[in-house]
Tab-separated table of C-alpha atoms in Angstrom:
chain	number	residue	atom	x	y	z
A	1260	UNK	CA	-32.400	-16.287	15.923
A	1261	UNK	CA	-28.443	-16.225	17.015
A	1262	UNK	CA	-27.167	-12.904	16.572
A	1263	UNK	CA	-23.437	-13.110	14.740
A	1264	UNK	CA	-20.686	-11.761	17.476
A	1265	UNK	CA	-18.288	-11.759	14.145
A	1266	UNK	CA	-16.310	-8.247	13.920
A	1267	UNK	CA	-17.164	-6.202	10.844
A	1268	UNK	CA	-15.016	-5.160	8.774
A	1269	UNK	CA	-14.995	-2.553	5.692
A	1270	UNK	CA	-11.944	-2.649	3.288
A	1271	UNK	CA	-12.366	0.411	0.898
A	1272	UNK	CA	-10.005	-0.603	-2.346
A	1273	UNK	CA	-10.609	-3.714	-1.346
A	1274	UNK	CA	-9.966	-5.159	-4.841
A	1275	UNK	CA	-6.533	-3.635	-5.135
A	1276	UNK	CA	-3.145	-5.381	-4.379
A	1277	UNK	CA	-3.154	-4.863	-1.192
A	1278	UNK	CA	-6.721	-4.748	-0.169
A	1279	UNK	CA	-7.595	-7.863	-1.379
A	1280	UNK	CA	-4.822	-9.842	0.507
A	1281	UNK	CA	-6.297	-8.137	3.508
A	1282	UNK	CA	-9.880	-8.897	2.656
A	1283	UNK	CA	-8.539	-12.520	2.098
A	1284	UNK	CA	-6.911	-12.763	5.812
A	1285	UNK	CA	-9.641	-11.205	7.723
A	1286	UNK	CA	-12.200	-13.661	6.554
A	1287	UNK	CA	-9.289	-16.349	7.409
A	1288	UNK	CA	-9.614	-14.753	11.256
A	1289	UNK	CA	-13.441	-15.077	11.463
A	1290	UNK	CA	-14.369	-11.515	10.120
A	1291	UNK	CA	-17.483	-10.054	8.290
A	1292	UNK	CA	-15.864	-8.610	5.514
A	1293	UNK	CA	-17.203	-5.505	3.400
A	1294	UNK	CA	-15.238	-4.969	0.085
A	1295	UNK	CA	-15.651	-1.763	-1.250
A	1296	UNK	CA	-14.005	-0.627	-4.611
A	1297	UNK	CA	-14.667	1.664	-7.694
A	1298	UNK	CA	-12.358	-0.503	-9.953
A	1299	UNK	CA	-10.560	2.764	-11.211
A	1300	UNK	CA	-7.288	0.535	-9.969
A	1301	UNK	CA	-8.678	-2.030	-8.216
A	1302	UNK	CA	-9.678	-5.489	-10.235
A	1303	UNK	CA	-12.336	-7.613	-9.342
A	1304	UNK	CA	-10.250	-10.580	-10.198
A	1305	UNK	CA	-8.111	-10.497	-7.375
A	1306	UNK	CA	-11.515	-10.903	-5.024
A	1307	UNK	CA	-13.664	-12.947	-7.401
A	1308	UNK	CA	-12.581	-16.466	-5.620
A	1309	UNK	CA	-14.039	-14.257	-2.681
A	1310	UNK	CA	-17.700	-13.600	-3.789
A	1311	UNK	CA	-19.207	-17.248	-2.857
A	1312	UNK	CA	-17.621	-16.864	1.383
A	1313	UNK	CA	-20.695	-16.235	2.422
A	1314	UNK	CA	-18.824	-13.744	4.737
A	1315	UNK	CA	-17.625	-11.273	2.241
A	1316	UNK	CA	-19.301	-8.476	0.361
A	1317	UNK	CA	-18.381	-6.617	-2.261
A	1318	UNK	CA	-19.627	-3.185	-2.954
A	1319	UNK	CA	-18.856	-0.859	-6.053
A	1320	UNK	CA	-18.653	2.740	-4.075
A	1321	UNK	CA	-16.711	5.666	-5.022
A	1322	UNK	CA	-15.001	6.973	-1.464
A	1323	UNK	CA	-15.234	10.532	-2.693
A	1324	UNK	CA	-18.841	10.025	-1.664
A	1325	UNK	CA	-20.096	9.411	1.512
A	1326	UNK	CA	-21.116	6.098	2.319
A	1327	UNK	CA	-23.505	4.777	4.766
A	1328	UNK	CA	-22.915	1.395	6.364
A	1329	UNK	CA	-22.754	-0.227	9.589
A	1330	UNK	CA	-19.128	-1.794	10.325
A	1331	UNK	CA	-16.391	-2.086	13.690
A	1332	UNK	CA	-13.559	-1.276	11.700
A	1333	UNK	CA	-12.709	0.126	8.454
A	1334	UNK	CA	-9.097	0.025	6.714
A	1335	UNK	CA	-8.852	2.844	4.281
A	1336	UNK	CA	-6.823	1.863	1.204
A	1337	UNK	CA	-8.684	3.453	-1.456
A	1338	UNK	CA	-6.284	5.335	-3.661
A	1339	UNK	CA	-4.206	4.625	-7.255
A	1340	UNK	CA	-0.767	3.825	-5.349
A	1341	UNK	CA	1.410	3.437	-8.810
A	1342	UNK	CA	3.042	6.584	-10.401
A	1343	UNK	CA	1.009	5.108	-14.067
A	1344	UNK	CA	-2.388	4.799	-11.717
A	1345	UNK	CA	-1.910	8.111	-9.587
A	1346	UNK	CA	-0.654	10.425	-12.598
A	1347	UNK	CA	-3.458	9.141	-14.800
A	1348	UNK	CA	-5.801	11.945	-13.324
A	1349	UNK	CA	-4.267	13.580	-10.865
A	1350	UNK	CA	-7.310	15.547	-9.973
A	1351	UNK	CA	-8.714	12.842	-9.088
A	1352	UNK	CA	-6.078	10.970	-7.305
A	1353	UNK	CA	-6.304	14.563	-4.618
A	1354	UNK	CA	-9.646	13.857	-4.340
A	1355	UNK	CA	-9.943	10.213	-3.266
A	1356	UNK	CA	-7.272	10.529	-0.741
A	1357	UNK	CA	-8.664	13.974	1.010
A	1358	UNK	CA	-12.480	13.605	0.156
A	1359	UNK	CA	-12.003	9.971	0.599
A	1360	UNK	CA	-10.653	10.591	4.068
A	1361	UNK	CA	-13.164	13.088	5.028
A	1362	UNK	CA	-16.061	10.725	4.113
A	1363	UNK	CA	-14.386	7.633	5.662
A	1364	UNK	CA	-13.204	9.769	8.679
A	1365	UNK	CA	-16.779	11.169	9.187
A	1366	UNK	CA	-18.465	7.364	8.488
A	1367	UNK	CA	-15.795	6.243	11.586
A	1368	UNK	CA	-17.002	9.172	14.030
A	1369	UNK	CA	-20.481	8.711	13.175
A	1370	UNK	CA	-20.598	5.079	13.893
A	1371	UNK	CA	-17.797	5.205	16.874
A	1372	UNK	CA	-15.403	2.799	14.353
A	1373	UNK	CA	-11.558	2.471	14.791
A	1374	UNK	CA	-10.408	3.148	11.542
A	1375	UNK	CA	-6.812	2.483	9.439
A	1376	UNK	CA	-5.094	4.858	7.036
A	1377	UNK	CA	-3.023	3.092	4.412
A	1378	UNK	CA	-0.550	6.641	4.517
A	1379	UNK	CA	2.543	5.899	2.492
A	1380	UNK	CA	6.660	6.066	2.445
A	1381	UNK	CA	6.105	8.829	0.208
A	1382	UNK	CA	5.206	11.311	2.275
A	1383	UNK	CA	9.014	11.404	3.220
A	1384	UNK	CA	9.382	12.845	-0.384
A	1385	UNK	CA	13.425	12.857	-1.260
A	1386	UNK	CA	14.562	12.731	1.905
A	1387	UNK	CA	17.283	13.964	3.820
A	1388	UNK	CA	17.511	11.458	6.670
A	1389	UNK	CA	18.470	8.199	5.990
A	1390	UNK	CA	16.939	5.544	6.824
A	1391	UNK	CA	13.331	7.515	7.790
A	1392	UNK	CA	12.131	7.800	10.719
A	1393	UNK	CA	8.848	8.831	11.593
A	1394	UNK	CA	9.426	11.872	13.425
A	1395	UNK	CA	11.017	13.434	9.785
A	1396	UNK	CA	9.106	15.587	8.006
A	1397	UNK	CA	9.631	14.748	4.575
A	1398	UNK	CA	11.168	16.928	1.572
A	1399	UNK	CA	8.437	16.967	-0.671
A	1400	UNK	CA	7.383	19.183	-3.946
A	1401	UNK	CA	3.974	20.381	-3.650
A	1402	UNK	CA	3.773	21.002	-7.368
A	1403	UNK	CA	5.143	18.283	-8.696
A	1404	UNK	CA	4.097	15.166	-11.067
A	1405	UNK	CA	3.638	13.357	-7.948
A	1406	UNK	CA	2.885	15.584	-5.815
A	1407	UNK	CA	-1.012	14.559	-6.134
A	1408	UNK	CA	-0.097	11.657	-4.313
A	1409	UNK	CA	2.396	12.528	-1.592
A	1410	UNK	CA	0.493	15.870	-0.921
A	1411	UNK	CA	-3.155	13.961	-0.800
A	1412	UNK	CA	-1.696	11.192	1.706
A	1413	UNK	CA	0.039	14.087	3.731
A	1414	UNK	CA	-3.431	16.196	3.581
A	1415	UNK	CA	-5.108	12.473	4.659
A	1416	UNK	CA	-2.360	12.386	7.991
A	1417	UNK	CA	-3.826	15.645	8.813
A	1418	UNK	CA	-7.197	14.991	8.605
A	1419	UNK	CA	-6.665	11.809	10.470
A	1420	UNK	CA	-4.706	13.230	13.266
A	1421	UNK	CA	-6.897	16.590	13.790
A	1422	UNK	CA	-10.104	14.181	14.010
A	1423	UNK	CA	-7.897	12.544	16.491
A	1424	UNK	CA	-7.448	15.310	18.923
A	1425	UNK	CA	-10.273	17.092	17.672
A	1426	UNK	CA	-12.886	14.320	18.399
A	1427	UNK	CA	-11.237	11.503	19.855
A	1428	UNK	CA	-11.719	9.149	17.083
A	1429	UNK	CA	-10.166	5.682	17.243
A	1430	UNK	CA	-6.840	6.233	14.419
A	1431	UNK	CA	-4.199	3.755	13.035
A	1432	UNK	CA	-1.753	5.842	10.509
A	1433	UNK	CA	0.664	3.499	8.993
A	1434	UNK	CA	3.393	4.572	6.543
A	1435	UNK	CA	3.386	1.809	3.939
A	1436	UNK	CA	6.748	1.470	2.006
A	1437	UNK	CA	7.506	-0.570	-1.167
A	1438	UNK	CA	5.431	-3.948	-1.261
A	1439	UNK	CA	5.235	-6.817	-3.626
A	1440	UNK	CA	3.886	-9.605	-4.391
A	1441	UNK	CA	1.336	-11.864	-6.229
A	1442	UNK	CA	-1.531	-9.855	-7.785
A	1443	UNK	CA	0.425	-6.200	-8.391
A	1444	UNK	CA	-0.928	-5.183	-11.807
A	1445	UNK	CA	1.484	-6.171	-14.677
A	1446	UNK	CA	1.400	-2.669	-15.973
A	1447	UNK	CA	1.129	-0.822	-12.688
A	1448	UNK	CA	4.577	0.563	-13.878
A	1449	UNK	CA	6.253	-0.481	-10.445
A	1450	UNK	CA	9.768	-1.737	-10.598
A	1451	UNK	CA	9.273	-5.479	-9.627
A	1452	UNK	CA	6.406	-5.736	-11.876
A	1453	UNK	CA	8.158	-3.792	-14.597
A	1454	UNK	CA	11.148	-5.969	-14.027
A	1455	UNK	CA	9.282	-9.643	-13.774
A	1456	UNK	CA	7.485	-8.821	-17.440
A	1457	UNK	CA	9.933	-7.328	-19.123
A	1458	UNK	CA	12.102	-10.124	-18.216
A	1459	UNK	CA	9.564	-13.117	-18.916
A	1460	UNK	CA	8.931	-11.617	-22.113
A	1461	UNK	CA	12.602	-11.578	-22.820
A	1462	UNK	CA	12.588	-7.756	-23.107
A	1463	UNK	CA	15.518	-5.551	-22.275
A	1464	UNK	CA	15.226	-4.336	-18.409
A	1465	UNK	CA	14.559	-0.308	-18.281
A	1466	UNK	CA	16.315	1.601	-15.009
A	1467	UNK	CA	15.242	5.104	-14.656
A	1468	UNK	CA	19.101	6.936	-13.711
A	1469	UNK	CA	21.823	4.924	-13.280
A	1470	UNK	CA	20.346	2.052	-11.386
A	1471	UNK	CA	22.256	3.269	-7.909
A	1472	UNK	CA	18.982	4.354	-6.600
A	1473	UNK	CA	17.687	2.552	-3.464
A	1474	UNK	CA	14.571	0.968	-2.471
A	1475	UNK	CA	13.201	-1.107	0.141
A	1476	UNK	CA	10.772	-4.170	-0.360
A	1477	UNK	CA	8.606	-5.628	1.561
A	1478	UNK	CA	6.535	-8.721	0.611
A	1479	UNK	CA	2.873	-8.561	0.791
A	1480	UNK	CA	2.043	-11.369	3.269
A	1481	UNK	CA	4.761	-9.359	6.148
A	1482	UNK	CA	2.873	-6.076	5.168
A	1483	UNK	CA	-0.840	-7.729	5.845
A	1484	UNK	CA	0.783	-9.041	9.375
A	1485	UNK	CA	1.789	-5.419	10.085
A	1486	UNK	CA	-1.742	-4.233	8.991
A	1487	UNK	CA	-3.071	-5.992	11.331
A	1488	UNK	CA	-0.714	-6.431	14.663
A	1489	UNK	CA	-1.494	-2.276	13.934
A	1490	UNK	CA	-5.279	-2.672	13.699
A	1491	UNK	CA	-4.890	-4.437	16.862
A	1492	UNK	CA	-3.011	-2.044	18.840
A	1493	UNK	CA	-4.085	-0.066	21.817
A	1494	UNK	CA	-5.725	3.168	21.316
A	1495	UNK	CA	-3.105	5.345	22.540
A	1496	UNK	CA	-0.963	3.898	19.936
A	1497	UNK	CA	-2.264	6.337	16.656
A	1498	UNK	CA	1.042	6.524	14.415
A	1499	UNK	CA	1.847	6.895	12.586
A	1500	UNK	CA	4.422	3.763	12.127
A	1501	UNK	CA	6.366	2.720	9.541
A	1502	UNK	CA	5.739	-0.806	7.680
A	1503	UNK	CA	8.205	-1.868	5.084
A	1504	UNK	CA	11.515	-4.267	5.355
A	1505	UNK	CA	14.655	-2.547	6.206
A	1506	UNK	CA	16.458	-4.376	3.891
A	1507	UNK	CA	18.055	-1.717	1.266
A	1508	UNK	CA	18.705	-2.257	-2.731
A	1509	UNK	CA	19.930	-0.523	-5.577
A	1510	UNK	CA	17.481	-0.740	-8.768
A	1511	UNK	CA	20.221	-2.208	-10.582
A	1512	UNK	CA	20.682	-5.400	-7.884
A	1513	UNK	CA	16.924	-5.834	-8.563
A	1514	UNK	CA	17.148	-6.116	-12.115
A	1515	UNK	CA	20.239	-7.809	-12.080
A	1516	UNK	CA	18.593	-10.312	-9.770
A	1517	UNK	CA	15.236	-10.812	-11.351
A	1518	UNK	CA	17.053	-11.181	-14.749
A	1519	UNK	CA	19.225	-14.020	-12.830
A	1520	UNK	CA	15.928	-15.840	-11.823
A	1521	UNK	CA	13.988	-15.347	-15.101
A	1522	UNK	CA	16.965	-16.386	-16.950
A	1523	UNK	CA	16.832	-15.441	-20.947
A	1524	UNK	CA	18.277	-12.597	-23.109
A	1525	UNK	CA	17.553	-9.772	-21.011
A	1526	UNK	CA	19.611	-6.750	-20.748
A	1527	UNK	CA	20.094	-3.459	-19.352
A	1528	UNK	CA	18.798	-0.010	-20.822
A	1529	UNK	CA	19.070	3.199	-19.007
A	1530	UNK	CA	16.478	6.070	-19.201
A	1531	UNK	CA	16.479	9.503	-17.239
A	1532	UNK	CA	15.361	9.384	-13.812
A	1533	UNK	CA	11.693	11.084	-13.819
A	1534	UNK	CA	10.927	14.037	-11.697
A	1535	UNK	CA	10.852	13.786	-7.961
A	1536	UNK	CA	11.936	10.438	-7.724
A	1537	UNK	CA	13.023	9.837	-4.585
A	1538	UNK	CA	17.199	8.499	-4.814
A	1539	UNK	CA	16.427	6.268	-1.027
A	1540	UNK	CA	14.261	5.089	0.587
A	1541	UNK	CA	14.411	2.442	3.483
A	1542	UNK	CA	12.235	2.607	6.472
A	1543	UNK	CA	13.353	3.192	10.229
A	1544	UNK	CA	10.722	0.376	11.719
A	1545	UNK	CA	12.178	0.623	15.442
A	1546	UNK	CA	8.664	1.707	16.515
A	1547	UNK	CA	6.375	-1.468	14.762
A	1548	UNK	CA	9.310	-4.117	16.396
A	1549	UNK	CA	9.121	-2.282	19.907
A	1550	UNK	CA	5.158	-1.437	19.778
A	1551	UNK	CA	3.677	-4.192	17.514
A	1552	UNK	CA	5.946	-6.762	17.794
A	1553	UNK	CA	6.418	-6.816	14.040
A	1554	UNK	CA	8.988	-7.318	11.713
A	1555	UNK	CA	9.439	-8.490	7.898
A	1556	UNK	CA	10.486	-12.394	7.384
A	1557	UNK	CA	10.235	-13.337	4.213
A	1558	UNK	CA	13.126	-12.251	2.398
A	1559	UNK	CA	13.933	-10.553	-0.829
A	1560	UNK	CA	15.044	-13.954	-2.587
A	1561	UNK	CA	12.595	-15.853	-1.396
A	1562	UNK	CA	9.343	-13.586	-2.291
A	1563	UNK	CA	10.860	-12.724	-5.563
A	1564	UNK	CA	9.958	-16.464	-6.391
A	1565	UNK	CA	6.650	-15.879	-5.729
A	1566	UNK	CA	5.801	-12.982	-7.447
A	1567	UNK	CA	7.948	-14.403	-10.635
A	1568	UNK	CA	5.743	-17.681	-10.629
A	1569	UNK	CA	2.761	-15.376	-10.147
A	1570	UNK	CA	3.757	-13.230	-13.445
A	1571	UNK	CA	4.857	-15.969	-15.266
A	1572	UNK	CA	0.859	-17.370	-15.168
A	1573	UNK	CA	0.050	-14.035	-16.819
A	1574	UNK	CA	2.621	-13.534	-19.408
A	1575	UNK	CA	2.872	-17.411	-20.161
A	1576	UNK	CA	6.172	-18.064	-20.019
């Protein structure tokens, strides 16, 4: 009997935006591929043209319970990442990122696995330093809307990096910043999203403020790249490291620009700015160029016509 030398890999929220992209390219490198997902965000769509590789798995798991399998690697990605998901139940959103990174953390130690925290841009909070880099601390409201989020990811560096000194364990912390792309959730509430339905349904556009807000956004295949050049990376390279494109917009640009491509009758309505939201946010990403070789390529223009083609399949239009 020939014993596989394939790398295995577990991708917890595998079936999310994100994940599944990931789950996607690691079969595409040769991997044994372990999908696990609760669906609470996730959709089994994005990995159902998945199931028949006879190298993928999917698994319905809960990370707030342990879980016992036998894998090289595991990328962590389990948590709601929208503000619609996360707020939901934001007992629950705590919960998957600190239980969730206690049971994956304690899986990796027990079974000597490297293993990758999908950390976020929003652990910077409303910052102070512009553009972030990672030695900032962030300016964030622990008892806040959104706080169940940025605190739980910020509680999940912890955990990561104490388990780091603490045991040795084999970390990647990367500080994911706006992505996009083909399969975000139509309602997810995130701005491209918002902005690509609203506009294919010929709806007026809805900015939160005044549209002079800024954001950063990365396309998904760039991201997956940086996932993995990361993955890849020596061991005494732990993070955390920011992933996101530089490039810097106001909300209004966006919406001026996705109504441009969309075309229709489209216009502008302003709403107040919700609580905590952050007024920048671009990432310093000095340390993936010099340390992972990495950088974004596709630009804004360019992957905005793919995720507009991709929504306009699901709205029809």
């Amino acid at each position: 009997m020939k014993v596989s030398n394939r790398k295995r890999v577990m991708v917890t929220g595998g079936a999310g935006f994100l994940g599944s992209h990931l789950c996607e390219r690691l079969l595409e490198q040769g991997c044994d591929v372990l999908c696990v997902d609760n669906f609470y965000s996730g959709v089994k769509d994005n990995v159902t043209h998945l199931l028949p590789h006879p190298h993928f798995e999917l698994q319905r798991h809960d990370v707030t319970f342990p879980l016992y399998v036998e894998v090289d690697e595991i990328y962590n990605l389990a948590c709601p990442a929208s503000p619609i998901h996360y707020q939901r139940d934001p007992v629950q959103t705590t919960k998957t990122s600190v239980h969730g990174a206690i049971n994956m953390l304690g899986l990796a130690k027990r079974i000597k696995a490297r293993i990758f925290q999908a950390s976020t841009s929003e652990v910077y909070g409303d910052p102070e330093v512009h553009p972030q880099q990672e030695s900032y601390w962030g300016r964030v409201n622990p008892i806040g809307i959104r706080s169940c989020y940025d605190e739980g990811k910020r509680c999940a560096e912890t955990l990561f990096f104490d388990y780091y000194r603490q045991y040795g364990l084999d970390i990647k912390v990367a500080r994911i910043f706006n992505t996009y792309g083909p399969r975000m959730h139509p309602n997810d509430g995130r701005v491209i999203s918002n902005f690509a339905v609203q506009a294919l349904r010929g709806e007026d556009i809805t900015i939160y403020g005044d549209g002079s807000q800024t954001r950063s956004f990365c396309f998904v295949n760039d991201m997956i790249d940086g996932f993995i050049r990361f993955m890849e990376s020596p061991s005494h390279l732990p993070g955390p490291v920011n992933l996101g494109n530089p490039g810097e917009f106001t909300i209004r640009q966006l919406a001026e620009t996705v109504i441009h491509k969309v075309g229709g009758p489209s216009r502008l309505i302003f709403k107040p700015l919700p609580q905590d939201d952050p007024r920048q946010r671009r990432p310093d990403i000095a340390q993936a160029m010099e340390h992972l070789g990495w950088q974004p390529r596709v630009g804004l223009d360019e992957g905005l016509d793919h995720t507009i083609a991709y929504f306009r399949k699901i709205v029809g239009r």
